Structure formats: structure tokens, C-alpha cells
Coordinates of C-alpha atoms in Angstrom, one line a residue:
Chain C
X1 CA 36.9 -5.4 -1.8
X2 CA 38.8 -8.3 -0.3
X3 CA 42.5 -6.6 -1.5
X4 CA 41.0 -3.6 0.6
X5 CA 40.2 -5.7 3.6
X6 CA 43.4 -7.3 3.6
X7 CA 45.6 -4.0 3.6
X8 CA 43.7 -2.4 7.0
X9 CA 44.3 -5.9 8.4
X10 CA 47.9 -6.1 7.7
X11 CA 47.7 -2.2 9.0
X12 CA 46.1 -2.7 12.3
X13 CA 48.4 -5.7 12.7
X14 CA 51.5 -3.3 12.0
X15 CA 49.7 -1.3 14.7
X16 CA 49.5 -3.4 17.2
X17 CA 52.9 -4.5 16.7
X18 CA 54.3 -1.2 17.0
X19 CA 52.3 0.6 19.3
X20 CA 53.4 -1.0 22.2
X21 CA 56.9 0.0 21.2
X22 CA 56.4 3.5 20.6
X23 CA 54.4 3.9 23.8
X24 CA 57.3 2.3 25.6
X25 CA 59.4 4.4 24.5
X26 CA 61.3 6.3 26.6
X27 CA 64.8 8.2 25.6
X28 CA 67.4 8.0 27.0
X29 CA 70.6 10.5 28.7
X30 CA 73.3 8.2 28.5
X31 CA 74.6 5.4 26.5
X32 CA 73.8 1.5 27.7
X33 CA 76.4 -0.7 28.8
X34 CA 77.8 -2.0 25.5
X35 CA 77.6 1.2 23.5
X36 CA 79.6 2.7 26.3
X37 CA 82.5 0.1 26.6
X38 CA 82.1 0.5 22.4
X39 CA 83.0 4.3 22.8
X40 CA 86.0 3.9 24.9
X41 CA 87.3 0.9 23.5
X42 CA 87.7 3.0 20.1
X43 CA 89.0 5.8 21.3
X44 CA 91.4 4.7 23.9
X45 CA 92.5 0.7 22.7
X46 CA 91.9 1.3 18.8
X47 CA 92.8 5.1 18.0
X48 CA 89.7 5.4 16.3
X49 CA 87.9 9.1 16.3
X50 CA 85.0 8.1 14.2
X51 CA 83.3 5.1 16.4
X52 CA 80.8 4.2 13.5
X53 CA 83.8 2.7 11.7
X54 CA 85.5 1.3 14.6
X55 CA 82.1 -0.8 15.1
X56 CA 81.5 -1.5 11.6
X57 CA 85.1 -2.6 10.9
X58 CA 86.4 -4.1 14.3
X59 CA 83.6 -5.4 16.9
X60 CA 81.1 -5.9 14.1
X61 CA 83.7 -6.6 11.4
X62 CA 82.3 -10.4 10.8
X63 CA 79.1 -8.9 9.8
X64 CA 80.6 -6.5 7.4
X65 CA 82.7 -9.5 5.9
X66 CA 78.6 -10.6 5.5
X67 CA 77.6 -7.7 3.6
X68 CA 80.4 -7.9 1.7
X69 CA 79.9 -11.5 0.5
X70 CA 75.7 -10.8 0.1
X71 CA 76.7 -7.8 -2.1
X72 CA 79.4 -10.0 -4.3
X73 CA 76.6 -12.5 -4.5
X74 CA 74.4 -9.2 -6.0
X75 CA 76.6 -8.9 -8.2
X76 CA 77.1 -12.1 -9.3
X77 CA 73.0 -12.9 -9.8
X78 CA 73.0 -9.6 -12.1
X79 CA 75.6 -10.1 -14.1
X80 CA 74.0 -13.9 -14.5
X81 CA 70.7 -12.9 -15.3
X82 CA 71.2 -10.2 -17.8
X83 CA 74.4 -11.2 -19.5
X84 CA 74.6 -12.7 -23.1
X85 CA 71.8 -10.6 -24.2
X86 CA 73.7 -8.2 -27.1
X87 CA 72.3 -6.0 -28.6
X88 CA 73.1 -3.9 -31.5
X89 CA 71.4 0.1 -31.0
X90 CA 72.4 3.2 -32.5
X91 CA 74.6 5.1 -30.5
X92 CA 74.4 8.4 -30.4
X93 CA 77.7 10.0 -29.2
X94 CA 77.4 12.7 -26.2
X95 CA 77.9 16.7 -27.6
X96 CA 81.8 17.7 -27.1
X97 CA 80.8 20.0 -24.4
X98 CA 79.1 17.1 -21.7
X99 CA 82.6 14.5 -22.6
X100 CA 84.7 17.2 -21.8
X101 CA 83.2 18.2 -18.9
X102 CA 82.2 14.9 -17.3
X103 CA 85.9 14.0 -18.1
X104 CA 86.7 17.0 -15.6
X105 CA 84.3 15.5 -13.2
X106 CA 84.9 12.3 -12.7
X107 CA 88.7 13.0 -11.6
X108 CA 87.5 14.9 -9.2
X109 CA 84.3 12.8 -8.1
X110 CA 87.3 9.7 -7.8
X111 CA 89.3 11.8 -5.4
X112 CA 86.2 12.5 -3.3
X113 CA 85.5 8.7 -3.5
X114 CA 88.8 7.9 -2.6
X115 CA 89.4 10.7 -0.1
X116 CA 86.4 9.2 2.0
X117 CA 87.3 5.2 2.1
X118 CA 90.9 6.2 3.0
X119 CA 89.5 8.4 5.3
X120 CA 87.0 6.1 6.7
X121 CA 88.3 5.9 10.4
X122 CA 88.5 9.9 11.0
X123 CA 85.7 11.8 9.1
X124 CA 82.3 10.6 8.6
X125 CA 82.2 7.9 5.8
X126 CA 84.3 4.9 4.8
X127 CA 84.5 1.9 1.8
X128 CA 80.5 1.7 1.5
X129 CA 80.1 5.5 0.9
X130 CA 83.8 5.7 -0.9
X131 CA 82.8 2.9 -3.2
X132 CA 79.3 4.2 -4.2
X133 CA 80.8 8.0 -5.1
X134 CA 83.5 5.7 -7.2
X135 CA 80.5 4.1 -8.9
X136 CA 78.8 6.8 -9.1
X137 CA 82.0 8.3 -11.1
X138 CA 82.3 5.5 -13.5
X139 CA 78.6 5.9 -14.0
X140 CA 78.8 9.8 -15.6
X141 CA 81.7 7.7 -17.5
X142 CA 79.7 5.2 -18.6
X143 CA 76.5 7.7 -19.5
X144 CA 78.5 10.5 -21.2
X145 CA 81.3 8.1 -23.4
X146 CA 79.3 6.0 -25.7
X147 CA 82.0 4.3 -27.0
X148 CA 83.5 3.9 -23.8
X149 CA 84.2 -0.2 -23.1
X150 CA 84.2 -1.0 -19.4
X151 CA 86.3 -4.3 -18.9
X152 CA 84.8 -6.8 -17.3
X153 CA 87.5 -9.1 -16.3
X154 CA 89.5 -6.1 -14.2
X155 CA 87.1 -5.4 -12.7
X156 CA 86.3 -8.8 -11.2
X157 CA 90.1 -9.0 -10.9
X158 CA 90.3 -5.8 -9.0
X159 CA 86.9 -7.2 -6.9
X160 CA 88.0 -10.6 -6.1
X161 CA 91.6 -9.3 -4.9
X162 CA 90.5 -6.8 -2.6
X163 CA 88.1 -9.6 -1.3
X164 CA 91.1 -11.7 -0.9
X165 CA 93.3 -9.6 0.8
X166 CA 90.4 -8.5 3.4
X167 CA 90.1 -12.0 4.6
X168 CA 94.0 -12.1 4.7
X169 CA 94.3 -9.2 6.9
X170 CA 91.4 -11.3 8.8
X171 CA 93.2 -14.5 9.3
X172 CA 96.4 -12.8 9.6
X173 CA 94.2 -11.4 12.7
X174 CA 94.0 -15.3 13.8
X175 CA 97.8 -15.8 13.8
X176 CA 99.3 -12.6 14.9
X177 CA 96.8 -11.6 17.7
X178 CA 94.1 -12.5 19.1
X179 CA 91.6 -12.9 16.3
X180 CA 89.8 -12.9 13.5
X181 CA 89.6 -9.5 11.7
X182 CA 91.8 -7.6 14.5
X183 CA 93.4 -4.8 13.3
X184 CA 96.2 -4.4 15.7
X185 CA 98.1 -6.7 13.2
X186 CA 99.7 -3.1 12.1
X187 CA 101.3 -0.6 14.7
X188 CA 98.4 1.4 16.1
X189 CA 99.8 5.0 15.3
X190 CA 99.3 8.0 16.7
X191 CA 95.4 8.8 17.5
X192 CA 94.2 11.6 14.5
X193 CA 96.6 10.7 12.0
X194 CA 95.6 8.9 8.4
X195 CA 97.9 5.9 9.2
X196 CA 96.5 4.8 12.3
X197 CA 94.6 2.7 14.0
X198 CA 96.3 -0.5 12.8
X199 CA 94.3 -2.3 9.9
X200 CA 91.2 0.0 9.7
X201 CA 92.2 2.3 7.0
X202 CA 93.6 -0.8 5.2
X203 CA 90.6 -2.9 6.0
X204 CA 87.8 0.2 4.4
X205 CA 90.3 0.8 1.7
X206 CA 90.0 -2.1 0.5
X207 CA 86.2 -2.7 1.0
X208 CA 86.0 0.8 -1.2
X209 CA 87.5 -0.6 -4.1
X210 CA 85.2 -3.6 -3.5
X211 CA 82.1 -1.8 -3.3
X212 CA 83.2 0.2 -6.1
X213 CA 84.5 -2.3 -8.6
X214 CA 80.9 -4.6 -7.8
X215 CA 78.6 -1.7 -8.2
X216 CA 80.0 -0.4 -11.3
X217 CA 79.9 -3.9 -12.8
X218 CA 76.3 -4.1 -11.4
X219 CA 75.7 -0.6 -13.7
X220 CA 77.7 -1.6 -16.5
X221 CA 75.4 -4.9 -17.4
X222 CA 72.1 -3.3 -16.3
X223 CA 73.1 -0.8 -18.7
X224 CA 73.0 -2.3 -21.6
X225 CA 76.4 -2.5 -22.8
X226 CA 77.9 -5.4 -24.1
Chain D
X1 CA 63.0 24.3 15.7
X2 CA 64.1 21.2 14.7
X3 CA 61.5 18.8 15.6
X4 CA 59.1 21.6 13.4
X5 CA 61.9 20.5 10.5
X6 CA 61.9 17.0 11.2
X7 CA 58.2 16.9 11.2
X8 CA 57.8 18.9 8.3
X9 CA 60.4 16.5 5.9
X10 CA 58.7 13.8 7.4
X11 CA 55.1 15.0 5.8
X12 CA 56.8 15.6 2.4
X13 CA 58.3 12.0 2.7
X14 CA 55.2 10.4 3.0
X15 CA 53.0 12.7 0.9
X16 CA 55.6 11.6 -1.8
X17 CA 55.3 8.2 -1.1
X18 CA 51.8 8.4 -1.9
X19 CA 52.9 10.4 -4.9
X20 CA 55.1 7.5 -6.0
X21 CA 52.5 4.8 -5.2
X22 CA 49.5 6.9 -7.5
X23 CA 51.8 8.6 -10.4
X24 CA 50.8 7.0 -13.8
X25 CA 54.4 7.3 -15.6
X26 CA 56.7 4.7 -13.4
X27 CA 59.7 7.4 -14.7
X28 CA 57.7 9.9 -11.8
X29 CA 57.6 7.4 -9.6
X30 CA 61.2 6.5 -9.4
X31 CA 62.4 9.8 -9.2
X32 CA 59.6 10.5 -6.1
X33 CA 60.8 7.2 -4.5
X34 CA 64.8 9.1 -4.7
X35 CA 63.1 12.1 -3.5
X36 CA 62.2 10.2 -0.4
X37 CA 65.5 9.1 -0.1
X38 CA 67.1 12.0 -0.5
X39 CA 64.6 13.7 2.2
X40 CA 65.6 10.5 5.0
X41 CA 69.1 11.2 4.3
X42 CA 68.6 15.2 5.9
X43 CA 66.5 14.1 8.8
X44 CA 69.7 11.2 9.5
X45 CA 72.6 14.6 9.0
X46 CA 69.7 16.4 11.5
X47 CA 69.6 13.8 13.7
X48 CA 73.8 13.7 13.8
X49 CA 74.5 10.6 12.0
X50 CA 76.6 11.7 8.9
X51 CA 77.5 8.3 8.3
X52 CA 74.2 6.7 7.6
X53 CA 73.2 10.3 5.9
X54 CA 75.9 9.6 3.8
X55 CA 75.1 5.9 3.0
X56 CA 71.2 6.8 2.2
X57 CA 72.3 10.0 0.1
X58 CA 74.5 8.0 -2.0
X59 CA 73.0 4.6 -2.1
X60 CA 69.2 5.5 -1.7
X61 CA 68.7 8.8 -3.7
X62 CA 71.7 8.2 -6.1
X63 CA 72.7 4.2 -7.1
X64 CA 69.2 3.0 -6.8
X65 CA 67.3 5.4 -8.7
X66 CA 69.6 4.6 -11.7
X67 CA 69.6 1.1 -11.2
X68 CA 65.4 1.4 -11.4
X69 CA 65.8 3.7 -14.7
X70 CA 68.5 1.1 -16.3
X71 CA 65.7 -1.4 -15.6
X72 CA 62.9 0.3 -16.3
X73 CA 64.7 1.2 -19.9
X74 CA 65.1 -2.5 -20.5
X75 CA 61.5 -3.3 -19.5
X76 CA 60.0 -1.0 -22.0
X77 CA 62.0 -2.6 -24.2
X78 CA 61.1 -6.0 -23.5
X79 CA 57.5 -5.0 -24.4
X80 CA 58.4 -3.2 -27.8
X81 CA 59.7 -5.9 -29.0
X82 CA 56.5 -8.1 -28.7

């Protein structure tokens, strides 16, 4: 009775929070201020086609170094909680026909991985997407080779590097230009082609392999293996 | 046309969030909760933003129902060892 009471007032409370923002609402025909010098500024000063990434990497590229750094610390709380526990279960090795196959696949689910952090700055996509299909690859790994051994300290090599060399392209931002996490500290290019737009590529590249290397050591010690 | 789309995923979301919230095996419920996921991420490519399509396809539908399985697996075993 009183759990019942409490949900329809925490629901007419969500109401009347929201309901004056949906009747507000109004849409609009063109862009504000900001998001309009953020489309220009991307196309014509960065060389970027895809603005989502020009936002995510260079005017909001702080926050991204954020999410970054909240996802490492993921990471780093999983692999504390739930390591040290070993366990000894029977494995039962995958049929010829699924190894095979998922070998086949994950090549190609890499490439695709790969193909869209590099590709980050023209096509839709970029390191968070890239990094999850390369997680996602190691995952079919991980779930059709039993007697696969993922290891640990590359990948926190691989992790801790990429992190490393993202906040070097940052400070190298500082020193060369006019600051932090600029990517005109590399020749701007030619707008459309895959080396352009200065650090960008570089930048998601190498948030790609983060995201990838932390969320497949996220999956290797939820699953179980030692 | 499309709003009819957009309304109509929409429905399905939430009538499988209420499927996910009242299913008695948790295994129905995680893969309902992806379903959802996996719904938002059309409505965001129908809206025309691939990108966070993209991010909820992968990350929502894909990562997070494993990482709910994995630690529903360990759960169970947790009890069946009491």
C-alpha cells in the first residue's frame, strides 16, 4: 500500500516536472547560435565532415578526456571486485564448426571495428563505437575458444598507452597552439581525405583501442576466466 | 509515415519494458531490456543521428546485455553454492 502510494507520487512529481517542458516545447527551423558557429567551425577551420566528432573530440574534447578516465575507473572497480576468485569448471570445448567460423568472423568484425575509429571524423561513428565492435570481437573470441587465455597485462599495457599518448597529443596542444586538446598540432589536410583534419583521426584512434582494450578486460573478468 | 513508425516502436518499447519489469525468468528480462535498446537505436537512425544509433546499437543492445548475462551467470552461482 505505502510502496504503491509512493510510486504515483514520485509519478505525478515526474509530471509536473516535465510537463511544463513538453508544453513548451516548440521546434525549431534553424540551428541556435552555438550549434551554428559549431557547424561552420568544423567544416571550414577543422576539415571535419562529420560534426558529431568534431564536437566530441575538439570543442567538447575535455569532456571526452572525462568519459574516458570514468570508463578506466569502470574498469578498474571491476576488475577489483571480481578478481582473485578462481575457479576450477569443466570446460567444454566449442564444436569444430563454431571455432572455425567465429575465427572467420572476428577478422572481419576487427576490420569493421577498426574501419570505424579510423574513420571516425568522416562517416558516422568513431573510438566509442570502433572500440565496442572490437570488444564485441574479442567477445565471440572469448565465448567460442575455451582454452583461449586473454592477457591481462597487454591489455592494460595497450589501455594505459593509448591513455597516455591522448593526453600527449593534449598538452602537445598547450605548447604548439593554442590549447589543450587542439588538433591543429598536425597539418590539417585536405577536407574528405582519411588523414585530415589534424589530430582527430589520431585522437579517436586512439580512444578506440582504449575503449576496446577496457571493455574487453571488463568481459574477460566478468566472464569467469582466470 | 514516419511519426506512425516512431509511434509504433515507441509502444513496443514500452510494452517491453513492462515485459521486462513482470517476466519471472531474469534471462527474459535481460534480453527484453536489449530489445528496448535495440528498438531506441532505430527511432535515433529514423531521427538522423547514426552516431548515437550506432553508440546505443552497440553499447545498449549488444555489451550490456552480456555484461547482465555474465553477471547473472555468476549470481546463480553464488546461490548454488550455499
Amino acid at each position: 500500500m505505502i510502496k504503491n502510494v509512493a510510486v504515483l507520487i514520485a509519478v505525478i512529481g515526474l509530471v509536473a516536472i516535465f510537463l511544463p517542458i513538453i508544453s513548451g516545447f516548440q521546434e525549431r527551423d534553424e540551428l541556435n547560435e552555438l550549434a551554428a558557429q559549431y557547424v561552420e567551425g568544423s567544416i571550414n577551420e577543422l576539415r571535419v565532415p562529420n560534426v558529431v566528432t568534431s564536437v566530441i573530440v575538439t570543442y567538447r574534447g575535455l569532456d571526452t578526456l572525462g568519459e574516458v578516465t570514468v570508463l578506466f575507473l569502470a574498469t578498474v572497480g571491476v576488475g577489483l571486485i571480481l578478481k582473485g576468485k578462481k575457479e576450477d569448471r569443466i570446460k567444454i570445448s566449442a564444436s569444430e564448426l563454431l571455432e572455425t567460423t567465429s575465427s572467420v568472423l572476428v577478422a572481419m568484425i576487427m576490420v569493421l571495428g577498426i574501419y570505424i575509429f579510423t574513420h571516425g571524423h568522416l562517416t558516422p561513428g568513431g573510438g566509442f563505437q570502433g572500440g565496442v565492435v572490437i570488444a564485441s570481437g574479442f567477445l565471440l573470441l572469448l565465448l567460442s575458444n575455451v582454452s583461449l587465455k586473454m592477457n591481462h597485462s597487454i591489455m592494460h599495457f595497450v589501455e594505459s598507452l593509448s591513455g597516455v599518448a591522448y593526453v600527449a597529443i593534449g598538452v602537445a596542444g598547450i605548447v604548439l597552439t593554442v590549447g589543450f586538446l587542439n588538433p591543429e598540432v598536425l597539418p590539417l589536410g585536405k577536407f574528405g581525405n582519411l588523414l585530415s583534419a589534424g589530430a582527430v583521426p589520431v585522437i579517436y584512434s586512439l580512444i578506440g583501442i582504449k575503449v576496446g582494450s577496457e571493455l574487453t578486460s571488463i568481459l574477460v573478468t566478468m566472464g569467469g576466466e582466470k | 509515415m514516419i511519426p506512425i513508425i516512431i509511434i509504433g516502436l515507441g509502444i513496443i518499447m514500452i510494452a517491453a519494458a513492462f515485459a521486462a519489469i513482470y517476466f519471472k525468468s531474469l534471462l527474459a528480462s535481460i534480453i527484453t531490456a536489449g530489445v528496448i535498446s535495440l528498438l531506441a537505436s532505430v527511432i535515433y537512425l529514423i531521427l538522423g543521428s547514426p552516431d548515437v544509433a550506432m553508440t546505443e546499437a552497440s553499447i545498449g543492445s549488444g555489451l550490456t546485455t552480456v555484461i547482465f548475462l555474465f553477471a547473472l551467470h555468476r549470481v546463480r552461482k553464488g546461490n548454488s553454492d550455499d
